[in-house]
Amino acid sequence: MRTQIEAGDLSEEVYRATRCLRGDTLQAKLQQLSAPLEDVLTRLDMLPLGESEDTAHLRCKRREIVTSVQADLADIDNFRQDFAAARSTMRRLNAVLDALCQQQPDFCCPITHDIMRQPVTTSTGRAYEASALRIHCATQRSQGVRPTCPLTTRVLDPAQQERPNRELQFAINTAVREAIAESGASEAEQAAMWARWWRE
């Protein structure tokens, strides 16, 4: 069990490092595109083009290209900013959820060790994240074994294998909302964190 937790922590750390690297890479590419564009514009302005119909057409085309490239660069920069904001929201939400998991262990799924979004109760009376329990049961069935409760190892009653636990779900959602409100985030950040919680 200890190795699985460390491996999970490591994979999450690798995931976070990869996300940071992607953001840094986007910023570097944006800067790389900006410098050559300025250089091209400067060189075009220095060309000794006499005034003719062709040069007027070239200047017009140049303006169109410059406008198009600047719009593309602005889109890339907007995407980078949106990505950074989403990453920040996820970091804050994960910190809130980790703290809540420490304070309220009953809100955490024994399989995933994360706050449950759709808790279900088994015939043994234990609560799990619905998707995690389904995967657990499907894995056991594929091995030719009757599904058992991950905590008690008792065989699960197929008729009552998983029942949605609305009370627990309501309590979790209330606790998450309160934890987000107490996180010190701005109202906009709180709204983004709450929306992210519902999207997951």
PDB file of C-alpha atoms in Angstrom, residues 19-166:
ATOM      1  CA  ARG A  19       1.713  21.340 -16.863  1.00  0.00           C
ATOM      2  CA  CYS A  20       4.164  24.002 -15.624  1.00  0.00           C
ATOM      3  CA  LEU A  21       6.610  23.129 -18.385  1.00  0.00           C
ATOM      4  CA  ARG A  22       3.869  23.433 -21.028  1.00  0.00           C
ATOM      5  CA  GLY A  23       2.944  26.889 -19.755  1.00  0.00           C
ATOM      6  CA  ASP A  24       6.598  27.965 -19.800  1.00  0.00           C
ATOM      7  CA  THR A  25       6.988  26.517 -23.304  1.00  0.00           C
ATOM      8  CA  LEU A  26       3.983  28.489 -24.574  1.00  0.00           C
ATOM      9  CA  GLN A  27       5.433  31.682 -23.106  1.00  0.00           C
ATOM     10  CA  ALA A  28       8.830  30.990 -24.709  1.00  0.00           C
ATOM     11  CA  LYS A  29       7.216  30.332 -28.111  1.00  0.00           C
ATOM     12  CA  LEU A  30       5.237  33.547 -27.849  1.00  0.00           C
ATOM     13  CA  GLN A  31       8.433  35.479 -27.196  1.00  0.00           C
ATOM     14  CA  GLN A  32      10.208  33.680 -30.044  1.00  0.00           C
ATOM     15  CA  LEU A  33       7.446  34.690 -32.462  1.00  0.00           C
ATOM     16  CA  SER A  34       7.409  38.319 -31.349  1.00  0.00           C
ATOM     17  CA  ALA A  35      11.113  39.021 -31.934  1.00  0.00           C
ATOM     18  CA  PRO A  36      11.289  37.718 -35.552  1.00  0.00           C
ATOM     19  CA  LEU A  37       8.098  39.598 -36.433  1.00  0.00           C
ATOM     20  CA  GLU A  38       9.623  42.887 -35.298  1.00  0.00           C
ATOM     21  CA  ASP A  39      12.807  42.068 -37.229  1.00  0.00           C
ATOM     22  CA  VAL A  40      10.860  41.317 -40.426  1.00  0.00           C
ATOM     23  CA  LEU A  41       8.876  44.536 -40.103  1.00  0.00           C
ATOM     24  CA  THR A  42      12.048  46.570 -39.625  1.00  0.00           C
ATOM     25  CA  ARG A  43      13.709  44.970 -42.659  1.00  0.00           C
ATOM     26  CA  LEU A  44      10.621  45.489 -44.821  1.00  0.00           C
ATOM     27  CA  ASP A  45      10.559  49.151 -43.887  1.00  0.00           C
ATOM     28  CA  MET A  46      14.226  49.498 -44.902  1.00  0.00           C
ATOM     29  CA  LEU A  47      13.718  48.036 -48.393  1.00  0.00           C
ATOM     30  CA  PRO A  48      14.164  50.693 -51.077  1.00  0.00           C
ATOM     31  CA  LEU A  49      10.921  50.056 -52.902  1.00  0.00           C
ATOM     32  CA  GLY A  50       9.948  52.724 -55.360  1.00  0.00           C
ATOM     33  CA  GLU A  51       6.323  53.692 -55.482  1.00  0.00           C
ATOM     34  CA  SER A  52       4.528  51.636 -58.077  1.00  0.00           C
ATOM     35  CA  GLU A  53       1.350  49.677 -58.240  1.00  0.00           C
ATOM     36  CA  ASP A  54       3.211  46.524 -57.181  1.00  0.00           C
ATOM     37  CA  THR A  55       4.871  48.155 -54.173  1.00  0.00           C
ATOM     38  CA  ALA A  56       1.574  49.653 -53.034  1.00  0.00           C
ATOM     39  CA  HIS A  57       0.055  46.179 -53.295  1.00  0.00           C
ATOM     40  CA  LEU A  58       3.008  44.723 -51.334  1.00  0.00           C
ATOM     41  CA  ARG A  59       2.626  47.340 -48.602  1.00  0.00           C
ATOM     42  CA  CYS A  60      -1.093  46.577 -48.374  1.00  0.00           C
ATOM     43  CA  LYS A  61      -0.375  42.834 -48.183  1.00  0.00           C
ATOM     44  CA  ARG A  62       2.300  43.524 -45.559  1.00  0.00           C
ATOM     45  CA  ARG A  63      -0.238  45.362 -43.415  1.00  0.00           C
ATOM     46  CA  GLU A  64      -2.697  42.478 -43.746  1.00  0.00           C
ATOM     47  CA  ILE A  65      -0.032  39.939 -42.758  1.00  0.00           C
ATOM     48  CA  VAL A  66       1.130  42.042 -39.826  1.00  0.00           C
ATOM     49  CA  THR A  67      -2.449  42.469 -38.597  1.00  0.00           C
ATOM     50  CA  SER A  68      -3.103  38.748 -38.959  1.00  0.00           C
ATOM     51  CA  VAL A  69       0.098  37.753 -37.138  1.00  0.00           C
ATOM     52  CA  GLN A  70      -0.555  40.256 -34.353  1.00  0.00           C
ATOM     53  CA  ALA A  71      -4.074  38.856 -33.917  1.00  0.00           C
ATOM     54  CA  ASP A  72      -2.658  35.316 -33.772  1.00  0.00           C
ATOM     55  CA  LEU A  73      -0.063  36.382 -31.198  1.00  0.00           C
ATOM     56  CA  ALA A  74      -2.782  38.055 -29.127  1.00  0.00           C
ATOM     57  CA  ASP A  75      -4.837  34.834 -29.283  1.00  0.00           C
ATOM     58  CA  ILE A  76      -1.818  32.826 -28.134  1.00  0.00           C
ATOM     59  CA  ASP A  77      -1.208  35.260 -25.285  1.00  0.00           C
ATOM     60  CA  ASN A  78      -4.901  35.111 -24.267  1.00  0.00           C
ATOM     61  CA  PHE A  79      -4.757  31.320 -24.324  1.00  0.00           C
ATOM     62  CA  ARG A  80      -1.604  31.385 -22.177  1.00  0.00           C
ATOM     63  CA  GLN A  81      -3.295  33.687 -19.658  1.00  0.00           C
ATOM     64  CA  ASP A  82      -6.435  31.507 -19.577  1.00  0.00           C
ATOM     65  CA  PHE A  83      -4.263  28.424 -19.123  1.00  0.00           C
ATOM     66  CA  ALA A  84      -2.350  30.060 -16.262  1.00  0.00           C
ATOM     67  CA  ALA A  85      -5.619  31.116 -14.589  1.00  0.00           C
ATOM     68  CA  ALA A  86      -7.072  27.597 -14.927  1.00  0.00           C
ATOM     69  CA  ARG A  87      -3.871  26.088 -13.532  1.00  0.00           C
ATOM     70  CA  SER A  88      -3.982  28.500 -10.588  1.00  0.00           C
ATOM     71  CA  THR A  89      -7.647  27.647  -9.953  1.00  0.00           C
ATOM     72  CA  MET A  90      -6.864  23.926  -9.983  1.00  0.00           C
ATOM     73  CA  ARG A  91      -3.960  24.393  -7.565  1.00  0.00           C
ATOM     74  CA  ARG A  92      -6.122  26.341  -5.128  1.00  0.00           C
ATOM     75  CA  LEU A  93      -9.017  23.879  -5.434  1.00  0.00           C
ATOM     76  CA  ASN A  94      -6.688  20.905  -4.911  1.00  0.00           C
ATOM     77  CA  ALA A  95      -5.249  22.573  -1.803  1.00  0.00           C
ATOM     78  CA  VAL A  96      -8.779  23.160  -0.461  1.00  0.00           C
ATOM     79  CA  LEU A  97      -9.800  19.555  -1.206  1.00  0.00           C
ATOM     80  CA  ASP A  98      -6.609  18.126   0.331  1.00  0.00           C
ATOM     81  CA  ALA A  99      -7.195  20.124   3.521  1.00  0.00           C
ATOM     82  CA  LEU A 100     -10.846  19.036   3.609  1.00  0.00           C
ATOM     83  CA  CYS A 101      -9.800  15.407   3.156  1.00  0.00           C
ATOM     84  CA  GLN A 102      -7.514  15.756   6.201  1.00  0.00           C
ATOM     85  CA  GLN A 103     -10.297  17.346   8.281  1.00  0.00           C
ATOM     86  CA  GLN A 104     -13.124  15.058   7.134  1.00  0.00           C
ATOM     87  CA  PRO A 105     -11.748  11.584   6.309  1.00  0.00           C
ATOM     88  CA  ASP A 106     -15.325  10.275   5.887  1.00  0.00           C
ATOM     89  CA  PHE A 107     -15.615  12.486   2.787  1.00  0.00           C
ATOM     90  CA  CYS A 108     -12.684  10.664   1.135  1.00  0.00           C
ATOM     91  CA  CYS A 109     -13.114   7.561  -0.979  1.00  0.00           C
ATOM     92  CA  PRO A 110     -11.111   4.651   0.497  1.00  0.00           C
ATOM     93  CA  ILE A 111     -10.174   3.598  -3.049  1.00  0.00           C
ATOM     94  CA  THR A 112      -9.065   6.913  -4.592  1.00  0.00           C
ATOM     95  CA  HIS A 113      -8.236   8.808  -1.375  1.00  0.00           C
ATOM     96  CA  ASP A 114      -9.949  11.862  -2.913  1.00  0.00           C
ATOM     97  CA  ILE A 115     -13.062  13.756  -1.858  1.00  0.00           C
ATOM     98  CA  MET A 116     -16.089  11.900  -3.238  1.00  0.00           C
ATOM     99  CA  ARG A 117     -18.181  13.697  -5.844  1.00  0.00           C
ATOM    100  CA  GLN A 118     -20.769  10.955  -6.355  1.00  0.00           C
ATOM    101  CA  PRO A 119     -20.703   8.836  -3.197  1.00  0.00           C
ATOM    102  CA  VAL A 120     -22.479   5.509  -3.217  1.00  0.00           C
ATOM    103  CA  THR A 121     -23.093   3.170  -0.300  1.00  0.00           C
ATOM    104  CA  THR A 122     -22.633  -0.574  -0.683  1.00  0.00           C
ATOM    105  CA  SER A 123     -24.593  -3.372   0.976  1.00  0.00           C
ATOM    106  CA  THR A 124     -21.847  -3.415   3.644  1.00  0.00           C
ATOM    107  CA  GLY A 125     -22.679   0.185   4.599  1.00  0.00           C
ATOM    108  CA  ARG A 126     -19.384   1.621   3.297  1.00  0.00           C
ATOM    109  CA  ALA A 127     -19.281   4.675   1.028  1.00  0.00           C
ATOM    110  CA  TYR A 128     -17.124   4.932  -2.109  1.00  0.00           C
ATOM    111  CA  GLU A 129     -16.809   7.138  -5.173  1.00  0.00           C
ATOM    112  CA  ALA A 130     -19.238   5.612  -7.693  1.00  0.00           C
ATOM    113  CA  SER A 131     -16.772   5.412 -10.592  1.00  0.00           C
ATOM    114  CA  ALA A 132     -14.018   3.901  -8.404  1.00  0.00           C
ATOM    115  CA  LEU A 133     -16.356   1.222  -7.039  1.00  0.00           C
ATOM    116  CA  ARG A 134     -17.555   0.354 -10.557  1.00  0.00           C
ATOM    117  CA  ILE A 135     -13.963  -0.115 -11.715  1.00  0.00           C
ATOM    118  CA  HIS A 136     -13.166  -2.204  -8.626  1.00  0.00           C
ATOM    119  CA  CYS A 137     -16.196  -4.471  -9.214  1.00  0.00           C
ATOM    120  CA  ALA A 138     -15.556  -4.753 -12.963  1.00  0.00           C
ATOM    121  CA  THR A 139     -11.947  -5.761 -12.296  1.00  0.00           C
ATOM    122  CA  GLN A 140     -13.059  -8.472  -9.888  1.00  0.00           C
ATOM    123  CA  ARG A 141     -15.697  -9.746 -12.322  1.00  0.00           C
ATOM    124  CA  SER A 142     -13.117  -9.899 -15.128  1.00  0.00           C
ATOM    125  CA  GLN A 143     -11.001 -12.099 -12.841  1.00  0.00           C
ATOM    126  CA  GLY A 144     -13.968 -14.421 -12.285  1.00  0.00           C
ATOM    127  CA  VAL A 145     -14.486 -13.281  -8.695  1.00  0.00           C
ATOM    128  CA  ARG A 146     -17.693 -11.999  -7.156  1.00  0.00           C
ATOM    129  CA  PRO A 147     -17.342  -8.298  -6.293  1.00  0.00           C
ATOM    130  CA  THR A 148     -16.382  -7.624  -2.694  1.00  0.00           C
ATOM    131  CA  CYS A 149     -16.325  -4.531  -0.523  1.00  0.00           C
ATOM    132  CA  PRO A 150     -12.786  -3.074  -0.747  1.00  0.00           C
ATOM    133  CA  LEU A 151     -12.673  -2.366   3.012  1.00  0.00           C
ATOM    134  CA  THR A 152     -14.463  -5.353   4.523  1.00  0.00           C
ATOM    135  CA  THR A 153     -13.826  -7.882   1.696  1.00  0.00           C
ATOM    136  CA  ARG A 154     -17.399  -9.142   2.181  1.00  0.00           C
ATOM    137  CA  VAL A 155     -19.216 -10.153  -1.003  1.00  0.00           C
ATOM    138  CA  LEU A 156     -21.460  -7.346  -2.209  1.00  0.00           C
ATOM    139  CA  ASP A 157     -25.174  -7.973  -2.662  1.00  0.00           C
ATOM    140  CA  PRO A 158     -25.741  -7.486  -6.429  1.00  0.00           C
ATOM    141  CA  ALA A 159     -29.186  -5.947  -5.811  1.00  0.00           C
ATOM    142  CA  GLN A 160     -27.691  -3.353  -3.461  1.00  0.00           C
ATOM    143  CA  GLN A 161     -24.194  -3.118  -4.879  1.00  0.00           C
ATOM    144  CA  GLU A 162     -24.271   0.668  -5.013  1.00  0.00           C
ATOM    145  CA  ARG A 163     -26.902   3.100  -3.825  1.00  0.00           C
ATOM    146  CA  PRO A 164     -26.413   6.854  -4.317  1.00  0.00           C
ATOM    147  CA  ASN A 165     -25.797   8.467  -0.941  1.00  0.00           C
ATOM    148  CA  ARG A 166     -27.522  11.844  -1.407  1.00  0.00           C
TER     149      ARG A 166
END
